[in-house]
Coordinates of N, CA, C and O in Angstrom, one line a residue:
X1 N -101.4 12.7 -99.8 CA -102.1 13.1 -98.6 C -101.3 12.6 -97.4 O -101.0 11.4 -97.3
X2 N -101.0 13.5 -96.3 CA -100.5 12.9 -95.5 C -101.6 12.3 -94.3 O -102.8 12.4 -94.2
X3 N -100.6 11.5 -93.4 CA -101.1 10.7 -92.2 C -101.9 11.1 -91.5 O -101.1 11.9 -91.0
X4 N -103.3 11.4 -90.7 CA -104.0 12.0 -89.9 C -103.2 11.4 -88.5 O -103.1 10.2 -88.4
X5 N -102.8 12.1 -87.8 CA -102.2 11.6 -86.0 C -103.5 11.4 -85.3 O -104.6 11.9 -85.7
X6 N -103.4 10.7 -84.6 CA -104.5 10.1 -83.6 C -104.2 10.7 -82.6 O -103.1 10.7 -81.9
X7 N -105.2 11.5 -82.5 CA -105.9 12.4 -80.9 C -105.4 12.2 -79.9 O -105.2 13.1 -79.1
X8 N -105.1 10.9 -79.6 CA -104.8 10.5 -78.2 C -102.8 10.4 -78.1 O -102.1 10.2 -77.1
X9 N -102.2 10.6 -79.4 CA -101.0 10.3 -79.3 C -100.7 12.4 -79.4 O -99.8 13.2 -79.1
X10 N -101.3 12.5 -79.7 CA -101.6 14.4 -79.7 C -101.3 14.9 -78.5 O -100.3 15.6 -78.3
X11 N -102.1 14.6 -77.5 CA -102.0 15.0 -76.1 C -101.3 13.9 -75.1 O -101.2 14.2 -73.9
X12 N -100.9 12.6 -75.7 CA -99.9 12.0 -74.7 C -98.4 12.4 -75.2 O -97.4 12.0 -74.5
X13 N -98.2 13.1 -76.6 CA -96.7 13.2 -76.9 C -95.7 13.6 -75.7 O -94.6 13.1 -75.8
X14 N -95.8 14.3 -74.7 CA -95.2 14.5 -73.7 C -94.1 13.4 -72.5 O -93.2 13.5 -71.7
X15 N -94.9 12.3 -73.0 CA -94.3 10.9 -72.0 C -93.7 10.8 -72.8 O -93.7 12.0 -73.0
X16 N -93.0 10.4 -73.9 CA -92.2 10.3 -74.7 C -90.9 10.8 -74.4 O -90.1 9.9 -74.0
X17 N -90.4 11.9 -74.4 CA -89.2 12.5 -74.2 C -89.1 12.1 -72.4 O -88.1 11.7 -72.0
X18 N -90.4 12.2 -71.3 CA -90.1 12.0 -69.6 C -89.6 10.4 -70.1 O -88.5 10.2 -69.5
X19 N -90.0 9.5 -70.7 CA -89.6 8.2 -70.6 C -88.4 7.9 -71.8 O -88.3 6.7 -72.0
X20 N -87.7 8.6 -72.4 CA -86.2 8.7 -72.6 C -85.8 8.9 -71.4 O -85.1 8.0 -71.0
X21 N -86.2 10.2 -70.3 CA -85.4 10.5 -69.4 C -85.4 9.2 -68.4 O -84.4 8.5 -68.0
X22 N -86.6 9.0 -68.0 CA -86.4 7.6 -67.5 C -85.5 6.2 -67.4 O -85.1 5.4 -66.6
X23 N -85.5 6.6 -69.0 CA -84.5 5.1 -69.3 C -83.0 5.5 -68.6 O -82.4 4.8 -67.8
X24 N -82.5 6.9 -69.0 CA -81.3 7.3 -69.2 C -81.2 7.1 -66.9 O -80.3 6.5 -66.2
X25 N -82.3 7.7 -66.6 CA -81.6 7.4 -64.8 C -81.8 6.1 -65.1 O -80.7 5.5 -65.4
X26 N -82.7 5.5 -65.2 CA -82.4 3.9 -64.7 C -81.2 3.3 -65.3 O -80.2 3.0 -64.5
X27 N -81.1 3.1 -66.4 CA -79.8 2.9 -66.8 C -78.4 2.8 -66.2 O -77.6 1.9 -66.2
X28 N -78.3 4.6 -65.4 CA -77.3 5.2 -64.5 C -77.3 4.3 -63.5 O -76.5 3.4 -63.2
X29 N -78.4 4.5 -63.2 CA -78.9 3.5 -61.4 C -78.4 2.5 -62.2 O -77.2 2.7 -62.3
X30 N -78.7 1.6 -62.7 CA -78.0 0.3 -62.9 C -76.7 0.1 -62.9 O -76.3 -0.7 -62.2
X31 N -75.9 0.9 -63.8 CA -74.4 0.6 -64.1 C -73.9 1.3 -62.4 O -72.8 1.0 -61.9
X32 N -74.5 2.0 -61.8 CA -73.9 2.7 -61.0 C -73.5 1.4 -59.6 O -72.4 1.2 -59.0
X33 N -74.9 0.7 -59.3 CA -75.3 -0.5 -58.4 C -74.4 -1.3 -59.0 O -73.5 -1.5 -58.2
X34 N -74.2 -2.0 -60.2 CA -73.1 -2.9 -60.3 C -72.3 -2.4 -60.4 O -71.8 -3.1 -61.3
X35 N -71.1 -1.2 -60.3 CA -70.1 -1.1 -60.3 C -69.5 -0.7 -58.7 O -68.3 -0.6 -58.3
X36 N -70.9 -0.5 -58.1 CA -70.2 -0.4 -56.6 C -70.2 -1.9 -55.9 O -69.4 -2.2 -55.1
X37 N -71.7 -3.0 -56.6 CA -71.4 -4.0 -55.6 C -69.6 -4.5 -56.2 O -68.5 -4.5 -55.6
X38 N -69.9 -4.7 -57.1 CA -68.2 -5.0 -58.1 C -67.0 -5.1 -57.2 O -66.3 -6.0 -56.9
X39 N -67.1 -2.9 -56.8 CA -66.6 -2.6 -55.9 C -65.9 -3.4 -54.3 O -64.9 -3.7 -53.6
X40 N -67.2 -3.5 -54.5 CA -67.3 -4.1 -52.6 C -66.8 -5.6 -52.3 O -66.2 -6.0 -51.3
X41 N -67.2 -6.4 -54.0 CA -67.0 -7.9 -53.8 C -65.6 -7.8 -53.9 O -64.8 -8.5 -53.1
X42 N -65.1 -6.9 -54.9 CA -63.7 -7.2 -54.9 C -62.4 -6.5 -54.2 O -61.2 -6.4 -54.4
X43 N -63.4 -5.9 -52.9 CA -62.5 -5.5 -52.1 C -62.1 -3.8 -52.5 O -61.7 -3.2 -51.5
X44 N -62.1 -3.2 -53.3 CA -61.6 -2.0 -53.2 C -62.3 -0.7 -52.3 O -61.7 0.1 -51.6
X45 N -63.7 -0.9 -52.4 CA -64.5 -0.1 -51.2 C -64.9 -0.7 -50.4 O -65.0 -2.0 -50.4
X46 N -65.2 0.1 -49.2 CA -65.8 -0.9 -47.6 C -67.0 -0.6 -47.7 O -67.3 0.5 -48.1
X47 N -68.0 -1.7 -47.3 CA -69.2 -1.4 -47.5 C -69.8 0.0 -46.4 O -70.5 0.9 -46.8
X48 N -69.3 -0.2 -45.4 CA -69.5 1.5 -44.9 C -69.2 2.6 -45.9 O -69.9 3.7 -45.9
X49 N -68.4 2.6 -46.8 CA -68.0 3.7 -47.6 C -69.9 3.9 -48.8 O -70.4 4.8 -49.5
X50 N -70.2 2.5 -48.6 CA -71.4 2.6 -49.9 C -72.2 2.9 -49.1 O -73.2 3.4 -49.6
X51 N -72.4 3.0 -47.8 CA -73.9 2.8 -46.9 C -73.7 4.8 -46.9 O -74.4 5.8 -47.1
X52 N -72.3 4.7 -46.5 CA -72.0 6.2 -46.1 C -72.5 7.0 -47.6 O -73.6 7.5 -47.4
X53 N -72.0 7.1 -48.7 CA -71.9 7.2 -50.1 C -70.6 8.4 -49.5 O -70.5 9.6 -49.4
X54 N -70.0 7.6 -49.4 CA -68.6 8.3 -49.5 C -67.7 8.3 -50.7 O -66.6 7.7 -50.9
X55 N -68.2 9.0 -51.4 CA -67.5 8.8 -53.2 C -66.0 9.2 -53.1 O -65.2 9.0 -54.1
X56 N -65.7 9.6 -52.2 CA -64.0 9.9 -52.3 C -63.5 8.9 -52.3 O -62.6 8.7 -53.0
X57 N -64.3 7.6 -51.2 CA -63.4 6.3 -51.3 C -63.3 5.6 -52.3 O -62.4 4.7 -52.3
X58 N -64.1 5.7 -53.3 CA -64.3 5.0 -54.2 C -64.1 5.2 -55.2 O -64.3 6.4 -55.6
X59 N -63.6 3.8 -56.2 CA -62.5 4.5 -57.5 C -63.7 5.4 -58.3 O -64.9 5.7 -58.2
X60 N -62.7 5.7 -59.2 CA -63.2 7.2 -60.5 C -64.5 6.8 -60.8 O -65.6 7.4 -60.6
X61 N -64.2 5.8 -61.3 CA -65.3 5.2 -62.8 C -67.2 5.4 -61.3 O -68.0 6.2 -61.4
X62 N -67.1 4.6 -60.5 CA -68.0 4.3 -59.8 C -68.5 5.9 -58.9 O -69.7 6.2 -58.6
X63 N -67.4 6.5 -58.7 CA -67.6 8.0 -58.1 C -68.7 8.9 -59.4 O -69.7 9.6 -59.3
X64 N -68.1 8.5 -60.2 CA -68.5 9.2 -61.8 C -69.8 8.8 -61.9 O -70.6 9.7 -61.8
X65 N -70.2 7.4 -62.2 CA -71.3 7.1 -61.7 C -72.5 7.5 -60.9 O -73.7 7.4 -61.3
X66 N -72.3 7.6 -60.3 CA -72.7 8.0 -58.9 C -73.2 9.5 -58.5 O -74.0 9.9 -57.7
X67 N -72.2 10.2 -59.4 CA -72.6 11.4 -59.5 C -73.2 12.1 -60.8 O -73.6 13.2 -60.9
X68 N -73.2 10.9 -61.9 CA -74.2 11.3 -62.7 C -75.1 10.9 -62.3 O -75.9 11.8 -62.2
X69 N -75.6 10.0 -61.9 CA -77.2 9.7 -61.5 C -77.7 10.4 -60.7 O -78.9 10.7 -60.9
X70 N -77.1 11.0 -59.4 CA -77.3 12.2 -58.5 C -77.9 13.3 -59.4 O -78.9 13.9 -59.1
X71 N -77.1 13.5 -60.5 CA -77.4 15.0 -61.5 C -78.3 14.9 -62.4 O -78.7 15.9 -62.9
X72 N -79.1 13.5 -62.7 CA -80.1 13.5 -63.1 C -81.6 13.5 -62.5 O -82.6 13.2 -63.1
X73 N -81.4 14.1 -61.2 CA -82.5 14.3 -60.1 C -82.6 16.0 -60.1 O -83.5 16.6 -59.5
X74 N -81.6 16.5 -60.8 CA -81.5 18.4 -61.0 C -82.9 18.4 -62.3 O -84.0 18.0 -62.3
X75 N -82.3 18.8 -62.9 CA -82.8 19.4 -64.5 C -84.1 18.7 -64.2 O -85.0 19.1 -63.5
X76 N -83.9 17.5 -64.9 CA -84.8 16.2 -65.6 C -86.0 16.4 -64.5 O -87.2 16.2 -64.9
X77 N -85.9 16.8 -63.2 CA -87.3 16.5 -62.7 C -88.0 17.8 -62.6 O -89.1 17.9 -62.0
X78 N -87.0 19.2 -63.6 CA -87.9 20.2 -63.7 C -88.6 20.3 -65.1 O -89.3 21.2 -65.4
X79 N -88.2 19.1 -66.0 CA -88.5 18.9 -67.4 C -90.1 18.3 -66.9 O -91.2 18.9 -67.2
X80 N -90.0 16.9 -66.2 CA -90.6 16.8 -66.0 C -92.1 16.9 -65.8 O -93.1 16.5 -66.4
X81 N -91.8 17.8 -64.9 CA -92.9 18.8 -64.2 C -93.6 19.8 -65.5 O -94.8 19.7 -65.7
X82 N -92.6 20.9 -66.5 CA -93.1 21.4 -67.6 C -93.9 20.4 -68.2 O -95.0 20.7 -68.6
X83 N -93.5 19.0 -68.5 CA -94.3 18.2 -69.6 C -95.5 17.7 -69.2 O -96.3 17.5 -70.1
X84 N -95.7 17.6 -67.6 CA -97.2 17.7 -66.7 C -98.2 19.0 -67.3 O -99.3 18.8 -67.8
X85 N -97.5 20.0 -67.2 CA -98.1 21.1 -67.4 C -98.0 21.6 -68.8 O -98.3 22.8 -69.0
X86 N -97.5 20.6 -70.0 CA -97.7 20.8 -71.5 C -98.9 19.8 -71.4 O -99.8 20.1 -72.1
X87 N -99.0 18.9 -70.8 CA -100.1 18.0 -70.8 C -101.3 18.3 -70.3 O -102.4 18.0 -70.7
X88 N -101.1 18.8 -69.4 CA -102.1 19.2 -68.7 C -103.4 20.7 -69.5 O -104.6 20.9 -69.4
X89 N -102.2 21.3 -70.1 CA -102.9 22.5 -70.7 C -103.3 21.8 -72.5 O -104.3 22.1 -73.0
X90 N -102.6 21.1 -72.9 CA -103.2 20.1 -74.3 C -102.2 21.2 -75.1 O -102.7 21.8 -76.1
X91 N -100.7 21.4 -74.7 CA -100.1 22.9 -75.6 C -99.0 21.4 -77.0 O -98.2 20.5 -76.6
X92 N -99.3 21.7 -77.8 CA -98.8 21.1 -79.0 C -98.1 22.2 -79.9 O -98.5 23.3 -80.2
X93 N -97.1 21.4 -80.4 CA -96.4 22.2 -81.5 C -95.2 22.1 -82.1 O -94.9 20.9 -81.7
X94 N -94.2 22.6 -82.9 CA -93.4 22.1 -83.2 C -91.9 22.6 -82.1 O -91.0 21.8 -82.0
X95 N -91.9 23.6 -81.5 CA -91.6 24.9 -80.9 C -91.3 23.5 -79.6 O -90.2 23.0 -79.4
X96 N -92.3 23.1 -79.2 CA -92.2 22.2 -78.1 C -91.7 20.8 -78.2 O -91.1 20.3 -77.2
X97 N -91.9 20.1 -79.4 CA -91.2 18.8 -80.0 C -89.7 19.1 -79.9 O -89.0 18.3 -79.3
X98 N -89.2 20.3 -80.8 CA -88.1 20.2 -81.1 C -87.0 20.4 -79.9 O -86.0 19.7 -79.7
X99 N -87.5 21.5 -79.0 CA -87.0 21.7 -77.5 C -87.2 20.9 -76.9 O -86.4 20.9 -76.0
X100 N -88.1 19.8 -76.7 CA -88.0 18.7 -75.5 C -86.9 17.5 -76.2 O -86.1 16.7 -75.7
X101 N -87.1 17.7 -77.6 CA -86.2 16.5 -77.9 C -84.7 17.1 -78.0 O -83.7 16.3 -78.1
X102 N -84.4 18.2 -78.0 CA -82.9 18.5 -77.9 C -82.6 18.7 -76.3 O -81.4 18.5 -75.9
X103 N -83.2 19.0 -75.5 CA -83.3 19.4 -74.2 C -82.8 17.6 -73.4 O -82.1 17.3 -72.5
X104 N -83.4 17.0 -74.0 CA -83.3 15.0 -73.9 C -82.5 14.6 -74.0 O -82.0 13.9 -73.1
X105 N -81.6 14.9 -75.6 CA -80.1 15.0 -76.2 C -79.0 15.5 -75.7 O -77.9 15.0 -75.8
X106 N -79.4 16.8 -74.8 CA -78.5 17.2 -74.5 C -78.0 16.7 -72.9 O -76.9 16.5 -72.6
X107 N -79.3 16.5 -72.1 CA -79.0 15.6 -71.1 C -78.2 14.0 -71.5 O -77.6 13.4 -70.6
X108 N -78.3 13.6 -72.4 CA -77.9 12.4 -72.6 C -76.4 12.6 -72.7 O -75.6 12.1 -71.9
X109 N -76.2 13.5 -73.7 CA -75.0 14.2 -74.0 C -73.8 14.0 -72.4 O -72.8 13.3 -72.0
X110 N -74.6 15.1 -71.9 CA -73.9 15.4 -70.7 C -73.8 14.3 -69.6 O -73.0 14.5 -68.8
X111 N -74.7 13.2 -69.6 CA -74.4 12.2 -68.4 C -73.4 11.4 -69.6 O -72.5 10.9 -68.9
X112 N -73.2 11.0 -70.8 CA -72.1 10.8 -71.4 C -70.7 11.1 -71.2 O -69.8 10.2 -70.8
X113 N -70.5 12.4 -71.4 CA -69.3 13.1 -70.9 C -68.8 13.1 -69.8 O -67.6 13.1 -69.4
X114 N -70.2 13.1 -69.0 CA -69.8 12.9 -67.3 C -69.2 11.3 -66.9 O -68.3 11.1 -66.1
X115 N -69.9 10.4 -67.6 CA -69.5 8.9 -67.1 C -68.5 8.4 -68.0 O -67.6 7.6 -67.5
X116 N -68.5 8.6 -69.5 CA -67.5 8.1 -70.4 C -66.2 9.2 -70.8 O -65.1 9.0 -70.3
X117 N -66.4 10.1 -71.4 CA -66.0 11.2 -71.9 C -65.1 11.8 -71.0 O -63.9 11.9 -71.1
X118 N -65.8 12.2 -69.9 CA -65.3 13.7 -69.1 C -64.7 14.8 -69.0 O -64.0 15.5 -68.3
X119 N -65.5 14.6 -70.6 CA -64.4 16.3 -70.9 C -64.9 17.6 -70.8 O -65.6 18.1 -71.7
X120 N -64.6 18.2 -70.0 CA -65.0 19.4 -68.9 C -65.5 20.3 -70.2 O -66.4 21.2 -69.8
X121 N -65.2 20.3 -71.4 CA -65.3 21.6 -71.9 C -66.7 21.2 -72.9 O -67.5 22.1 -72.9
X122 N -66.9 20.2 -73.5 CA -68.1 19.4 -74.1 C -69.2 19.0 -72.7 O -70.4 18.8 -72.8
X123 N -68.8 19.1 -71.8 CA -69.6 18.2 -70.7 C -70.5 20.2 -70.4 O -71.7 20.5 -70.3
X124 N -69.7 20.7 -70.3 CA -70.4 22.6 -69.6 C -70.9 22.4 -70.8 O -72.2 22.3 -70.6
X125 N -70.4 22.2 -72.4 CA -72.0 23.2 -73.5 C -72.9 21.9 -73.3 O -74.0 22.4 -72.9
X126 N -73.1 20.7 -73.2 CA -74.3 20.2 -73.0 C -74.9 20.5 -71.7 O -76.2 20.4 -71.7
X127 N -74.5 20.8 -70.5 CA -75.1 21.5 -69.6 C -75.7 22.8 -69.9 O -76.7 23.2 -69.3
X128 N -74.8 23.5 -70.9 CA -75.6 25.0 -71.0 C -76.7 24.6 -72.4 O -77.5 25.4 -72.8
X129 N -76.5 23.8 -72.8 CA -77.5 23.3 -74.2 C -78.9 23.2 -73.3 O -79.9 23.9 -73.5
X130 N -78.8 22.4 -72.4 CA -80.5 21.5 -71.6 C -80.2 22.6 -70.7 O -80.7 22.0 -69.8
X131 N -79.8 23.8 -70.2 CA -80.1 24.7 -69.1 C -80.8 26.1 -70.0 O -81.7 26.7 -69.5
X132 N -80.3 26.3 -71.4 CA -81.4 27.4 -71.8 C -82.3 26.7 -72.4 O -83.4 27.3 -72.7
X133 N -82.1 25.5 -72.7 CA -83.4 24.8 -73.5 C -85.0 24.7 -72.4 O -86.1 24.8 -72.8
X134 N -84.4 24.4 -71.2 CA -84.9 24.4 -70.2 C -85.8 25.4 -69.6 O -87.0 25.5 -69.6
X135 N -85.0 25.9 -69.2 CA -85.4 27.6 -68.6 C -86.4 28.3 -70.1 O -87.5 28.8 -70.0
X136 N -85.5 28.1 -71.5 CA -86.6 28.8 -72.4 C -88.1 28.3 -72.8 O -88.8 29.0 -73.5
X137 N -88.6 26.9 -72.3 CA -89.4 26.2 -72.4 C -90.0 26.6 -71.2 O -91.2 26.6 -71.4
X138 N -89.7 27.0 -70.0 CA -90.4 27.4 -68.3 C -90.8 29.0 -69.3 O -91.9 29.3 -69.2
X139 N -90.1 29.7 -70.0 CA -90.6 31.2 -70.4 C -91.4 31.0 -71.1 O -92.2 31.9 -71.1
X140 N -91.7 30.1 -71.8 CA -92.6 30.0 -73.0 C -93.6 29.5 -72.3 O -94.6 30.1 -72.8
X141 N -93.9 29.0 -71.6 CA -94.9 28.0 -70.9 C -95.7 29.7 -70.4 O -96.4 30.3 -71.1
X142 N -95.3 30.1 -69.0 CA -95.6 31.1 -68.5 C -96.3 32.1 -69.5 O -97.5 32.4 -69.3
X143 N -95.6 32.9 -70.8 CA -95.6 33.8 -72.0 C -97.1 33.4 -71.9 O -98.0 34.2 -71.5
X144 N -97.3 31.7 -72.3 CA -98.1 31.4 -73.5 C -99.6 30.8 -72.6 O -100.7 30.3 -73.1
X145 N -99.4 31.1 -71.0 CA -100.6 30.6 -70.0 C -100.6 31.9 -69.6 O -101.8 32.2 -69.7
X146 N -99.9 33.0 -69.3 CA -100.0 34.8 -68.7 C -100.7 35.4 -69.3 O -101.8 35.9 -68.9
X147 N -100.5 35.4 -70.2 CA -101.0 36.0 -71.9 C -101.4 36.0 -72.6 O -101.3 37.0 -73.2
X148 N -102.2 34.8 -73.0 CA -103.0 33.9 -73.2 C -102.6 34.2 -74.9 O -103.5 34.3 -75.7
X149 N -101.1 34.3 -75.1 CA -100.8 34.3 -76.7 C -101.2 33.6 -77.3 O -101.2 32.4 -76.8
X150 N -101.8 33.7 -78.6 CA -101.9 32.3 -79.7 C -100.8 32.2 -80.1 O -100.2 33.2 -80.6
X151 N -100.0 30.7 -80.1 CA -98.5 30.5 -80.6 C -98.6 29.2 -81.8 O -97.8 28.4 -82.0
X152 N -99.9 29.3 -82.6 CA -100.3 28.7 -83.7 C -99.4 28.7 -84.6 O -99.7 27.8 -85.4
X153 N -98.4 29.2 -85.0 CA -97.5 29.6 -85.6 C -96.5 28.8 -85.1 O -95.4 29.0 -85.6
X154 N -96.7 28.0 -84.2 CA -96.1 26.6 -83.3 C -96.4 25.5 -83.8 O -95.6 24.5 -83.6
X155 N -97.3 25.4 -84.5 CA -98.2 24.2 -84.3 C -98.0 23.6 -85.9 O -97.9 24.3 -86.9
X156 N -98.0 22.2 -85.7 CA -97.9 21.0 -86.9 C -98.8 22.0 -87.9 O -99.6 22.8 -87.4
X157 N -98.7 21.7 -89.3 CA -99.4 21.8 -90.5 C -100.4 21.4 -90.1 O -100.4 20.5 -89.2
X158 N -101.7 22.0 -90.6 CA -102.7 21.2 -90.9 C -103.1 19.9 -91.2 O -104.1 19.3 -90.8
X159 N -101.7 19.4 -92.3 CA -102.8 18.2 -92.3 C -102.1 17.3 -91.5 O -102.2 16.1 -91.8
X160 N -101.5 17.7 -90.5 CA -101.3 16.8 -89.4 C -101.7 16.9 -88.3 O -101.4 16.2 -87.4
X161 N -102.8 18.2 -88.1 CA -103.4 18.4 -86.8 C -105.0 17.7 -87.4 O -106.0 17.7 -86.7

């Protein structure tokens, strides 16, 4: 027999993947602030250049930085907002698990590529991975609140609902 899920972890599954994304900006923010104060102590940027955020002045690694965390203020805070309104409407399923968790992956992916990697051609498919994952989760949302479809055919087995 399998495990009964508890009700309340039913309708909070949503913070889950927003607090992956969470970690991944903070994270950014962090390595980004110590690699500019780094920066500043050791003389290579002027601190006008950080107050300005003049990323031209500033070496690669810290520019890179800097602009992935900027890029995680795109996508992630329209994920966000969907998982407000998965939460808000109580929509569960597998359809939704699997797309927020690859949609997560694939942002991870891509501020990877962007700060370690940077390789232009892996860095665009995890951008286009979390941009239709994205957008197809805003269509489904709309479909499944316009239309008032039953998408049961979404939804955990029985004996896990």
């Amino acid at each position: 027999m399998l495990p009964q899920i508890d009700k309340n972890i039913e309708l909070l599954w949503p913070l889950f993947p927003v607090g992956m994304l969470v970690i991944l900006i903070a994270s950014l923010w962090l390595f980004t602030l110590i690699l500019r104060l780094k920066s500043v102590i050791e003389g290579r940027v002027k601190y006008s250049d950080i107050t300005l955020v003049n990323l031209d002045a500033m070496p690669k690694r810290v520019a890179l930085l800097s602009r992935s965390h900027d890029n995680q203020y795109q996508q992630p805070l329209l994920f966000i907002l969907l998982m407000l309104f998965i939460m808000q409407f109580q929509l569960q399923g597998v359809a939704w698990y699997l797309s927020s968790a690859l949609f997560v992956t694939a942002r991870y992916w891509h501020a990877f590529e962007h700060v370690r990697g940077n390789n232009l051609l892996r860095r665009t498919c995890a951008f286009i991975i979390a941009s239709c994952t994205l957008w197809g989760m805003w269509c489904a949302l709309f479909v499944t609140l316009l239309f008032q479809i039953d998408l049961t055919f979404l939804t955990l087995p029985s004996a896990f609902s």
